């Protein structure tokens, strides 16, 4: 049984292991991403059923451009396809948001992202956040530039800059801090994912590859979280 009182409000998932899943089957890496995208859809519905309010997925990092063009193109094609499917989520009262630097994405993708965000902005059963061309350091650098510009224009004094101001200039704006980070596939690192927002997050690792990750694995992660004692630097 899941204790609603001790549920994480914001769960962030690093969808890792797609490439290895495909390799194990002798298939090109992009097949792993295709399966991973199916898992993304199933887990989002499961998270909503559990009552999780915010779920963020690391879909593409600022470093992922280094991958072969064929693989990057396949991932971008999947985004396009799923952005159309994400419209189904809208019907389920799910608000969709994107974080990351959009300027490097195709104009068509940017247009679709803006329209999904606009059409779902008033929904409140859950917020689904997709990190695309996202990097935590890039995000903090972007916030620093915005505040520096305000200082330059004489609208802000450097000594008046607060953590709250930095937070409000991150891509996540009004999205609450991350409570639980889940990383499948056996890796145990944050990889530049929500480094500000996950400062006090609990971590959950599993050896399961992302395409094999099931609703029952999310349940296990949430149960493990509910049994932890978060102290936020206190005693
Ligand atoms: C990490 O696995 C996965 C990615 C870099 C891409 C994730 C993208 C998707 C699941 C596609 C679509 C997403 C949505 C939201 C529609 P990896 O390739 O690093 O795996 P490996 O560590 O086994 O090589």
Coordinates of N, CA and C and ligand atoms in Angstrom, one line a residue:
X1 N 0.8 -1.2 0.0 CA 0.0 0.0 0.0 C 0.9 1.3 0.0
X2 N 0.5 2.3 -0.8 CA 1.3 3.5 -0.8 C 0.6 4.5 0.1
X3 N 1.5 5.1 0.9 CA 1.0 6.1 1.9 C 0.9 7.5 1.2
X4 N -0.3 8.0 0.9 CA -0.4 9.2 0.2 C 0.3 10.4 0.9
X5 N 0.3 10.3 2.2 CA 1.0 11.4 3.0 C 2.5 11.5 2.6
X6 N 3.1 10.4 2.3 CA 4.6 10.4 2.1 C 4.9 10.2 0.7
X7 N 4.0 10.5 -0.2 CA 4.3 10.4 -1.6 C 5.2 11.6 -2.1
X8 N 6.1 11.4 -3.0 CA 6.9 12.5 -3.6 C 5.9 13.4 -4.4
X9 N 6.1 14.7 -4.3 CA 5.3 15.6 -5.1 C 5.8 15.7 -6.5
X10 N 7.2 15.7 -6.6 CA 7.8 15.9 -7.9 C 8.8 14.7 -8.1
X11 N 8.6 13.9 -9.1 CA 9.5 12.8 -9.4 C 10.2 13.2 -10.8
X12 N 11.5 13.0 -10.8 CA 12.2 13.3 -12.0 C 12.9 12.0 -12.5
X13 N 12.8 11.7 -13.7 CA 13.3 10.4 -14.2 C 14.4 10.6 -15.3
X14 N 15.5 9.9 -15.2 CA 16.5 9.9 -16.3 C 16.3 8.6 -17.1
X15 N 15.8 8.8 -18.3 CA 15.4 7.6 -19.1 C 16.6 6.9 -19.7
X16 N 17.3 6.1 -18.9 CA 18.6 5.6 -19.4 C 18.6 4.1 -19.7
X17 N 19.4 3.7 -20.6 CA 19.5 2.3 -20.9 C 18.9 1.9 -22.3
X18 N 18.3 2.8 -23.0 CA 17.7 2.5 -24.3 C 18.7 1.8 -25.3
X19 N 19.9 2.4 -25.3 CA 20.9 1.9 -26.3 C 21.2 0.5 -26.0
X20 N 21.5 0.2 -24.7 CA 21.9 -1.1 -24.2 C 20.8 -2.1 -24.4
X21 N 19.5 -1.7 -24.2 CA 18.4 -2.6 -24.4 C 18.3 -3.0 -25.9
X22 N 18.6 -2.1 -26.8 CA 18.6 -2.5 -28.2 C 19.8 -3.4 -28.6
X23 N 20.9 -3.0 -28.1 CA 22.2 -3.8 -28.4 C 22.0 -5.2 -28.0
X24 N 21.4 -5.4 -26.8 CA 21.2 -6.8 -26.3 C 20.4 -7.6 -27.3
X25 N 19.6 -6.9 -28.0 CA 18.7 -7.6 -29.0 C 19.3 -7.6 -30.4
X26 N 20.5 -7.1 -30.6 CA 21.2 -7.0 -31.9 C 20.5 -5.9 -32.8
X27 N 19.9 -4.9 -32.2 CA 19.2 -3.9 -33.0 C 19.9 -2.6 -32.9
X28 N 19.6 -1.7 -33.9 CA 20.2 -0.3 -33.7 C 19.7 0.4 -32.5
X29 N 20.4 1.4 -32.0 CA 20.1 2.1 -30.8 C 18.7 2.7 -30.9
X30 N 18.4 3.2 -32.1 CA 17.1 4.0 -32.2 C 15.9 3.1 -31.8
X31 N 16.0 1.8 -32.0 CA 14.9 0.9 -31.6 C 14.7 1.0 -30.0
X32 N 15.8 1.1 -29.3 CA 15.7 1.3 -27.9 C 15.0 2.5 -27.5
X33 N 15.3 3.6 -28.3 CA 14.6 4.9 -28.0 C 13.1 4.8 -28.2
X34 N 12.8 4.0 -29.3 CA 11.3 3.8 -29.6 C 10.6 3.1 -28.5
X35 N 11.3 2.1 -28.0 CA 10.7 1.3 -26.8 C 10.6 2.2 -25.6
X36 N 11.7 3.0 -25.4 CA 11.8 3.9 -24.3 C 10.6 4.9 -24.3
X37 N 10.3 5.4 -25.5 CA 9.2 6.3 -25.6 C 7.8 5.7 -25.2
X38 N 7.7 4.4 -25.5 CA 6.5 3.7 -25.1 C 6.4 3.6 -23.6
X39 N 7.6 3.4 -23.0 CA 7.6 3.3 -21.5 C 7.3 4.6 -20.9
X40 N 7.8 5.7 -21.5 CA 7.5 7.1 -21.1 C 5.9 7.3 -21.0
X41 N 5.2 6.8 -22.0 CA 3.8 7.0 -22.1 C 3.1 6.2 -20.9
X42 N 3.5 4.9 -20.8 CA 2.9 4.1 -19.8 C 3.2 4.6 -18.4
X43 N 4.4 5.0 -18.1 CA 4.8 5.5 -16.8 C 4.1 6.8 -16.4
X44 N 3.9 7.6 -17.4 CA 3.2 8.9 -17.1 C 1.8 8.6 -16.6
X45 N 1.1 7.7 -17.3 CA -0.3 7.3 -16.9 C -0.2 6.7 -15.5
X46 N 0.8 5.8 -15.2 CA 0.8 5.2 -13.9 C 1.1 6.2 -12.8
X47 N 2.0 7.2 -13.1 CA 2.3 8.2 -12.1 C 1.0 9.0 -11.8
X48 N 0.2 9.3 -12.8 CA -1.0 10.0 -12.6 C -1.9 9.2 -11.7
X49 N -2.0 7.9 -12.0 CA -2.9 7.1 -11.2 C -2.4 7.0 -9.7
X50 N -1.1 7.1 -9.5 CA -0.6 7.1 -8.1 C -0.8 8.4 -7.4
X51 N -1.1 9.5 -8.2 CA -1.3 10.8 -7.5 C -0.1 11.7 -7.5
X52 N 0.9 11.3 -8.3 CA 2.1 12.2 -8.3 C 1.8 13.5 -9.1
X53 N 2.1 14.6 -8.5 CA 1.7 15.9 -9.1 C 2.5 16.4 -10.2
X54 N 3.8 16.2 -10.1 CA 4.8 16.6 -11.1 C 5.7 15.5 -11.5
X55 N 5.8 15.3 -12.8 CA 6.8 14.3 -13.3 C 7.6 14.9 -14.4
X56 N 8.9 14.8 -14.2 CA 9.9 15.4 -15.2 C 10.7 14.2 -15.8
X57 N 10.9 14.3 -17.2 CA 11.7 13.3 -17.8 C 12.9 14.0 -18.5
X58 N 14.1 13.3 -18.4 CA 15.2 13.8 -19.1 C 15.2 13.1 -20.5
X59 N 14.8 13.9 -21.5 CA 14.6 13.2 -22.8 C 15.8 13.5 -23.7
X60 N 16.5 14.6 -23.6 CA 17.6 15.0 -24.4 C 18.4 16.0 -23.8
X61 N 19.7 15.7 -23.6 CA 20.6 16.7 -22.9 C 21.4 17.6 -23.8
X62 N 21.9 18.7 -23.3 CA 22.7 19.6 -24.1 C 23.9 18.8 -24.7
X63 N 24.3 17.7 -24.0 CA 25.5 16.9 -24.5 C 25.1 15.9 -25.5
X64 N 23.8 15.5 -25.6 CA 23.4 14.5 -26.5 C 23.6 14.8 -28.0
X65 N 23.9 16.0 -28.3 CA 24.1 16.4 -29.8 C 25.4 15.7 -30.3
X66 N 26.2 15.2 -29.3 CA 27.5 14.6 -29.7 C 27.3 13.2 -30.3
X67 N 26.1 12.7 -30.2 CA 25.8 11.3 -30.7 C 25.7 11.3 -32.2
X68 N 25.8 10.1 -32.8 CA 25.7 10.1 -34.3 C 24.4 10.8 -34.8
X69 N 24.6 11.4 -36.0 CA 23.4 12.2 -36.5 C 22.2 11.3 -36.6
X70 N 22.4 10.1 -37.1 CA 21.3 9.2 -37.3 C 20.5 9.0 -36.0
X71 N 21.2 8.8 -34.9 CA 20.5 8.6 -33.6 C 19.8 9.9 -33.1
X72 N 20.5 11.0 -33.3 CA 19.9 12.3 -32.9 C 18.6 12.5 -33.7
X73 N 18.7 12.3 -35.0 CA 17.5 12.5 -35.9 C 16.4 11.6 -35.5
X74 N 16.7 10.3 -35.1 CA 15.7 9.4 -34.7 C 15.0 9.9 -33.4
X75 N 15.8 10.4 -32.5 CA 15.2 10.9 -31.2 C 14.3 12.1 -31.5
X76 N 14.8 13.0 -32.4 CA 13.9 14.2 -32.7 C 12.6 13.8 -33.4
X77 N 12.7 12.8 -34.3 CA 11.5 12.2 -34.9 C 10.5 11.7 -33.9
X78 N 11.1 11.0 -32.9 CA 10.2 10.5 -31.8 C 9.5 11.6 -31.1
X79 N 10.2 12.7 -30.8 CA 9.6 13.9 -30.1 C 8.4 14.4 -30.9
X80 N 8.7 14.5 -32.2 CA 7.6 15.1 -33.1 C 6.4 14.2 -33.0
X81 N 6.6 12.9 -33.1 CA 5.5 11.9 -33.1 C 4.8 12.0 -31.7
X82 N 5.6 12.0 -30.7 CA 5.0 12.0 -29.4 C 4.3 13.3 -29.0
X83 N 4.8 14.4 -29.6 CA 4.1 15.7 -29.3 C 2.7 15.6 -29.8
X84 N 2.5 14.9 -30.9 CA 1.1 14.7 -31.3 C 0.4 13.8 -30.4
X85 N 1.0 12.8 -29.9 CA 0.4 11.9 -28.9 C 0.2 12.5 -27.6
X86 N 1.1 13.5 -27.2 CA 0.9 14.1 -25.9 C -0.4 14.8 -25.8
X87 N -1.0 15.1 -27.0 CA -2.3 15.7 -27.0 C -3.3 14.8 -26.3
X88 N -3.1 13.5 -26.3 CA -4.0 12.6 -25.6 C -3.9 12.9 -24.1
X89 N -2.7 13.2 -23.7 CA -2.5 13.5 -22.3 C -3.4 14.8 -21.9
X90 N -3.5 15.7 -22.8 CA -4.2 16.9 -22.6 C -5.7 16.5 -22.2
X91 N -6.2 15.5 -23.0 CA -7.5 15.1 -22.7 C -7.7 14.5 -21.3
X92 N -6.5 14.1 -20.8 CA -6.6 13.5 -19.4 C -6.3 14.6 -18.4
X93 N -6.4 15.8 -18.8 CA -6.3 16.9 -17.8 C -4.8 17.1 -17.3
X94 N -3.9 16.7 -18.2 CA -2.4 16.8 -17.8 C -1.8 18.1 -18.4
X95 N -1.2 18.9 -17.6 CA -0.5 20.1 -18.2 C 0.9 19.7 -18.6
X96 N 1.3 20.1 -19.8 CA 2.6 19.8 -20.4 C 3.5 21.0 -20.4
X97 N 4.7 20.8 -20.0 CA 5.7 21.9 -20.0 C 7.0 21.4 -20.5
X98 N 7.8 22.3 -21.1 CA 9.1 21.8 -21.6 C 10.2 22.7 -21.0
X99 N 11.3 22.1 -20.6 CA 12.4 22.9 -20.1 C 13.6 22.6 -21.0
X100 N 14.5 23.6 -21.1 CA 15.7 23.4 -21.9 C 15.8 24.6 -22.9
X101 N 16.9 24.6 -23.6 CA 17.1 25.6 -24.6 C 16.5 25.2 -25.9
X102 N 15.4 25.9 -26.3 CA 14.6 25.4 -27.5 C 15.2 25.9 -28.8
X103 N 16.1 26.9 -28.7 CA 16.5 27.6 -29.9 C 17.3 26.7 -30.9
X104 N 17.8 25.6 -30.4 CA 18.6 24.7 -31.3 C 17.6 23.6 -31.9
X105 N 16.4 23.6 -31.5 CA 15.4 22.6 -32.0 C 14.8 23.1 -33.3
X106 N 14.3 22.2 -34.1 CA 13.7 22.7 -35.4 C 12.5 23.6 -35.1
X107 N 12.2 24.5 -36.1 CA 11.1 25.4 -35.9 C 9.8 24.7 -35.7
X108 N 9.6 23.6 -36.5 CA 8.4 22.9 -36.4 C 8.2 22.3 -35.0
X109 N 9.3 21.8 -34.5 CA 9.2 21.2 -33.1 C 8.9 22.3 -32.1
X110 N 9.6 23.5 -32.2 CA 9.3 24.6 -31.3 C 7.9 25.0 -31.4
X111 N 7.3 25.1 -32.6 CA 5.9 25.5 -32.7 C 5.0 24.5 -32.0
X112 N 5.3 23.2 -32.2 CA 4.4 22.2 -31.6 C 4.5 22.2 -30.1
X113 N 5.7 22.5 -29.6 CA 5.9 22.5 -28.2 C 5.1 23.7 -27.6
X114 N 5.2 24.9 -28.2 CA 4.5 26.0 -27.7 C 3.0 25.8 -27.8
X115 N 2.5 25.1 -28.8 CA 1.1 24.9 -28.9 C 0.6 23.9 -27.8
X116 N 1.3 22.9 -27.6 CA 0.9 21.9 -26.5 C 0.9 22.6 -25.2
X117 N 1.9 23.4 -24.9 CA 2.0 24.1 -23.6 C 0.8 25.1 -23.5
X118 N 0.5 25.8 -24.5 CA -0.6 26.7 -24.5 C -2.0 26.0 -24.3
X119 N -2.2 24.9 -25.0 CA -3.5 24.2 -24.9 C -3.7 23.5 -23.6
X120 N -2.6 23.2 -22.9 CA -2.8 22.4 -21.7 C -2.5 23.3 -20.4
X121 N -2.3 24.6 -20.6 CA -1.9 25.4 -19.5 C -2.8 25.5 -18.3
X122 N -4.1 25.2 -18.5 CA -5.0 25.3 -17.3 C -5.3 24.0 -16.7
X123 N -4.7 22.9 -17.2 CA -5.0 21.6 -16.6 C -4.3 21.4 -15.3
X124 N -4.9 20.6 -14.4 CA -4.3 20.5 -13.1 C -4.3 19.1 -12.5
X125 N -4.5 18.0 -13.2 CA -4.4 16.7 -12.6 C -3.0 16.4 -12.3
X126 N -2.1 16.7 -13.2 CA -0.7 16.5 -13.1 C 0.1 17.4 -14.1
X127 N 1.3 17.7 -13.7 CA 2.2 18.5 -14.7 C 3.2 17.5 -15.2
X128 N 3.3 17.4 -16.5 CA 4.3 16.6 -17.2 C 5.4 17.5 -17.7
X129 N 6.6 17.3 -17.3 CA 7.7 18.2 -17.8 C 8.7 17.4 -18.6
X130 N 8.9 17.9 -19.8 CA 9.9 17.2 -20.7 C 11.2 18.1 -20.8
X131 N 12.3 17.5 -20.4 CA 13.6 18.2 -20.6 C 14.2 17.9 -21.9
X132 N 14.2 18.9 -22.8 CA 14.7 18.6 -24.2 C 15.8 19.7 -24.5
X133 N 16.9 19.2 -24.9 CA 18.1 20.1 -25.0 C 18.3 20.8 -23.7
X134 N 18.3 20.1 -22.6 CA 18.4 20.6 -21.3 C 19.7 20.2 -20.7
X135 N 20.3 21.2 -19.9 CA 21.5 20.9 -19.1 C 21.3 21.8 -17.9
X136 N 21.6 21.3 -16.7 CA 21.5 22.1 -15.5 C 22.4 23.2 -15.4
X137 N 23.7 23.1 -15.9 CA 24.6 24.2 -15.9 C 24.2 25.2 -16.9
X138 N 23.7 24.8 -18.0 CA 23.2 25.7 -19.0 C 22.1 26.6 -18.5
X139 N 21.2 25.9 -17.7 CA 20.0 26.6 -17.2 C 20.4 27.7 -16.2
X140 N 21.4 27.3 -15.3 CA 21.8 28.3 -14.3 C 22.6 29.5 -15.0
X141 N 23.3 29.1 -16.0 CA 24.1 30.2 -16.8 C 23.0 31.1 -17.4
X142 N 22.0 30.6 -18.0 CA 20.9 31.3 -18.6 C 20.3 32.3 -17.6
X143 N 20.0 31.8 -16.4 CA 19.4 32.6 -15.3 C 20.4 33.7 -14.9
X144 N 21.7 33.4 -14.9 CA 22.7 34.4 -14.5 C 22.7 35.5 -15.5
X145 N 22.6 35.2 -16.8 CA 22.6 36.2 -17.9 C 21.4 37.1 -17.7
X146 N 20.3 36.5 -17.4 CA 19.0 37.4 -17.3 C 19.2 38.4 -16.2
X147 N 19.7 37.9 -15.0 CA 19.9 38.8 -13.9 C 21.0 39.8 -14.2
X148 N 22.0 39.4 -14.8 CA 23.1 40.3 -15.2 C 22.6 41.5 -16.1
X149 N 21.7 41.1 -17.0 CA 21.2 42.1 -17.9 C 20.4 43.1 -17.1
X150 N 19.6 42.7 -16.1 CA 18.8 43.6 -15.2 C 19.7 44.5 -14.4
X151 N 20.9 44.0 -14.0 CA 21.9 44.8 -13.3 C 22.4 45.9 -14.3
X152 N 22.7 45.4 -15.5 CA 23.3 46.3 -16.5 C 22.3 47.5 -16.8
X153 N 21.0 47.1 -16.8 CA 20.0 48.1 -17.1 C 19.6 49.0 -15.9
X154 N 20.3 48.7 -14.8 CA 20.1 49.5 -13.5 C 18.8 49.1 -12.8
X155 N 18.2 48.0 -13.1 CA 16.9 47.6 -12.5 C 17.2 46.8 -11.2
X156 N 18.4 46.4 -11.0 CA 18.7 45.4 -9.9 C 20.1 45.7 -9.4
X157 N 20.3 45.6 -8.1 CA 21.6 45.8 -7.5 C 22.2 44.4 -7.2
X158 N 23.5 44.1 -7.5 CA 24.0 42.8 -7.4 C 23.8 42.2 -6.0
X159 N 23.9 43.1 -4.9 CA 23.7 42.6 -3.5 C 22.2 42.2 -3.2
X160 N 21.3 42.6 -4.1 CA 19.9 42.3 -3.9 C 19.5 40.9 -4.5
X161 N 20.4 40.3 -5.2 CA 20.1 39.0 -5.9 C 19.9 37.9 -4.8
X162 N 18.8 37.2 -4.9 CA 18.5 36.2 -3.9 C 18.4 34.8 -4.6
X163 N 18.4 33.8 -3.8 CA 18.2 32.4 -4.4 C 16.8 32.3 -5.0
X164 N 15.9 33.0 -4.4 CA 14.5 33.0 -5.0 C 14.5 33.5 -6.4
X165 N 15.3 34.6 -6.6 CA 15.3 35.3 -7.9 C 15.9 34.4 -8.9
X166 N 17.0 33.7 -8.5 CA 17.7 32.7 -9.4 C 16.6 31.6 -9.8
X167 N 16.0 31.1 -8.8 CA 15.0 30.1 -9.0 C 13.9 30.5 -10.0
X168 N 13.5 31.7 -9.9 CA 12.4 32.2 -10.8 C 12.9 32.4 -12.2
X169 N 14.2 32.4 -12.4 CA 14.7 32.6 -13.7 C 15.2 31.3 -14.3
X170 N 15.0 30.2 -13.6 CA 15.3 28.9 -14.2 C 14.2 28.5 -15.2
X171 N 14.4 27.5 -16.0 CA 13.4 27.1 -16.9 C 12.2 26.5 -16.2
X172 N 12.4 26.0 -15.0 CA 11.3 25.4 -14.2 C 10.4 26.5 -13.5
X173 N 10.8 27.7 -13.5 CA 10.0 28.8 -12.8 C 9.1 28.3 -11.6
X174 N 7.8 28.1 -11.9 CA 6.9 27.8 -10.7 C 6.8 26.3 -10.4
X175 N 7.6 25.5 -11.0 CA 7.6 24.1 -10.7 C 8.4 23.8 -9.4
X176 N 7.8 23.0 -8.5 CA 8.4 22.8 -7.2 C 9.7 22.0 -7.3
X177 N 10.6 22.0 -6.2 CA 11.8 21.3 -6.2 C 11.5 19.8 -6.4
X178 N 12.5 19.1 -6.9 CA 12.4 17.6 -7.1 C 12.5 16.9 -5.8
X179 N 11.6 15.9 -5.5 CA 11.7 15.1 -4.3 C 12.5 13.8 -4.5
X180 N 12.2 13.2 -5.7 CA 12.8 11.9 -6.0 C 13.3 11.9 -7.4
X181 N 14.6 11.5 -7.5 CA 15.2 11.2 -8.9 C 15.3 9.7 -9.1
X182 N 14.8 9.3 -10.2 CA 14.9 7.8 -10.5 C 15.8 7.7 -11.7
X183 N 16.9 6.8 -11.5 CA 17.7 6.5 -12.7 C 17.8 5.0 -12.9
X184 N 17.2 4.5 -14.0 CA 17.4 3.1 -14.2 C 18.7 2.8 -14.9
X185 N 18.9 1.5 -15.2 CA 20.1 1.0 -16.0 C 21.4 0.9 -15.2
X186 N 21.3 1.1 -13.9 CA 22.5 0.8 -13.1 C 23.5 2.0 -12.9
X187 N 23.3 3.1 -13.7 CA 24.2 4.3 -13.5 C 23.8 5.0 -12.2
X188 N 24.8 5.6 -11.6 CA 24.5 6.3 -10.3 C 25.1 7.7 -10.4
X189 N 24.6 8.4 -11.4 CA 25.1 9.8 -11.4 C 23.9 10.7 -11.9
X190 N 24.1 12.0 -11.6 CA 23.0 13.0 -11.9 C 23.1 13.5 -13.4
X191 N 24.3 13.5 -13.9 CA 24.5 13.9 -15.4 C 23.9 15.2 -15.7
X192 N 24.1 16.2 -14.9 CA 23.7 17.6 -15.2 C 22.2 17.8 -15.2
X193 N 21.5 16.9 -14.6 CA 20.0 16.9 -14.6 C 19.5 17.7 -13.4
X194 N 18.8 18.8 -13.5 CA 18.1 19.5 -12.5 C 19.0 19.7 -11.3
X195 N 20.3 20.1 -11.5 CA 21.2 20.2 -10.4 C 20.8 21.2 -9.3
X196 N 20.1 22.2 -9.7 CA 19.5 23.2 -8.7 C 18.3 22.6 -8.0
X197 N 17.4 22.1 -8.8 CA 16.1 21.7 -8.3 C 16.2 20.4 -7.5
X198 N 17.2 19.6 -7.7 CA 17.4 18.3 -7.0 C 18.3 18.4 -5.9
X199 N 18.6 19.6 -5.4 CA 19.7 19.7 -4.4 C 19.4 18.9 -3.2
X200 N 18.1 18.7 -2.8 CA 17.8 17.9 -1.6 C 17.0 16.6 -2.0
X201 N 17.0 16.3 -3.3 CA 16.2 15.1 -3.7 C 16.8 13.8 -3.2
X202 N 15.9 12.8 -3.0 CA 16.3 11.5 -2.7 C 16.6 10.8 -4.1
X203 N 17.5 9.8 -4.1 CA 17.9 9.1 -5.3 C 17.4 7.7 -5.2
X204 N 17.0 7.2 -6.4 CA 16.6 5.8 -6.4 C 17.2 5.2 -7.7
X205 N 18.1 4.2 -7.5 CA 18.7 3.5 -8.7 C 18.2 2.1 -8.9
X206 N 18.1 1.7 -10.1 CA 17.8 0.3 -10.4 C 18.5 -0.2 -11.6
X207 N 18.8 -1.5 -11.7 CA 19.5 -2.0 -12.8 C 18.7 -2.2 -14.1
X208 N 17.4 -2.1 -13.9 CA 16.5 -2.3 -15.0 C 16.7 -1.3 -16.1
X209 N 16.7 -1.7 -17.4 CA 16.9 -0.7 -18.5 C 15.6 0.0 -18.7
X210 N 15.6 1.2 -19.1 CA 14.4 2.0 -19.2 C 13.3 1.4 -20.0
X211 N 13.6 0.8 -21.2 CA 12.4 0.2 -21.9 C 11.7 -0.9 -21.1
X212 N 12.4 -1.5 -20.1 CA 11.8 -2.6 -19.3 C 11.2 -2.1 -18.1
X213 N 11.3 -0.8 -17.8 CA 10.8 -0.2 -16.6 C 9.3 -0.3 -16.5
X214 N 8.7 -0.8 -15.5 CA 7.2 -1.0 -15.4 C 6.6 -0.1 -14.3
X215 N 5.3 -0.1 -14.3 CA 4.6 0.7 -13.2 C 5.0 0.1 -11.9
X216 N 5.2 -1.2 -11.8 CA 5.6 -1.8 -10.5 C 6.9 -1.3 -10.0
X217 N 7.8 -0.9 -11.0 CA 9.1 -0.4 -10.6 C 9.0 1.0 -10.1
X218 N 8.0 1.8 -10.6 CA 7.8 3.1 -10.1 C 7.2 3.0 -8.7
X219 N 6.3 2.0 -8.5 CA 5.8 1.8 -7.1 C 6.9 1.5 -6.1
X220 N 7.9 0.7 -6.6 CA 9.0 0.3 -5.6 C 9.8 1.6 -5.3
X221 N 10.0 2.4 -6.3 CA 10.8 3.7 -6.0 C 10.0 4.6 -5.1
X222 N 8.7 4.7 -5.3 CA 7.9 5.6 -4.4 C 7.9 5.0 -3.0
X223 N 7.8 3.7 -2.9 CA 7.8 3.1 -1.5 C 9.1 3.3 -0.8
X224 N 10.2 3.1 -1.6 CA 11.5 3.4 -1.0 C 11.6 4.8 -0.5
X225 N 11.1 5.7 -1.3 CA 11.1 7.2 -1.0 C 10.3 7.4 0.3
X226 N 9.2 6.8 0.4 CA 8.3 7.0 1.5 C 8.9 6.5 2.8
X227 N 9.9 5.6 2.7 CA 10.5 5.1 3.9 C 11.7 5.9 4.3
X228 N 12.1 6.9 3.5 CA 13.3 7.6 3.9 C 13.0 8.8 4.8
X229 N 14.0 9.3 5.5 CA 13.8 10.3 6.4 C 14.5 11.6 5.9
X230 N 13.8 12.5 5.4 CA 14.4 13.7 4.8 C 14.7 14.7 5.8
X231 N 15.9 15.2 5.9 CA 16.2 16.2 7.0 C 16.6 17.6 6.4
X232 N 16.8 17.7 5.1 CA 17.1 19.0 4.5 C 18.2 19.8 5.3
X233 N 19.2 19.0 5.7 CA 20.4 19.7 6.4 C 20.1 19.8 7.9
X234 N 18.9 19.5 8.4 CA 18.7 19.6 9.8 C 19.0 18.3 10.5
X235 N 18.5 18.1 11.7 CA 18.8 16.8 12.4 C 17.5 16.0 12.6
Ligands
LIG1 C1 19.3 7.5 -22.7 O1 19.6 6.2 -23.0 C2 18.2 8.0 -23.5 C3 18.2 9.1 -24.3 C4 19.4 10.0 -24.5 C5 17.0 9.5 -25.1 C6 15.7 9.3 -24.4 C7 14.7 9.5 -25.5 C8 13.6 8.8 -25.6 C9 13.1 7.8 -24.7 C10 12.8 9.1 -26.8 C11 11.5 9.8 -26.8 C12 11.1 10.5 -25.6 C13 9.9 11.1 -25.4 C14 9.6 11.8 -24.2 C15 8.9 10.9 -26.4 P1 21.0 5.8 -23.7 O2 20.8 6.0 -25.2 O3 22.0 6.7 -23.1 O4 21.2 4.3 -23.4 P2 22.6 3.6 -23.1 O5 23.1 4.2 -21.8 O6 22.2 2.2 -22.9 O7 23.4 3.8 -24.3

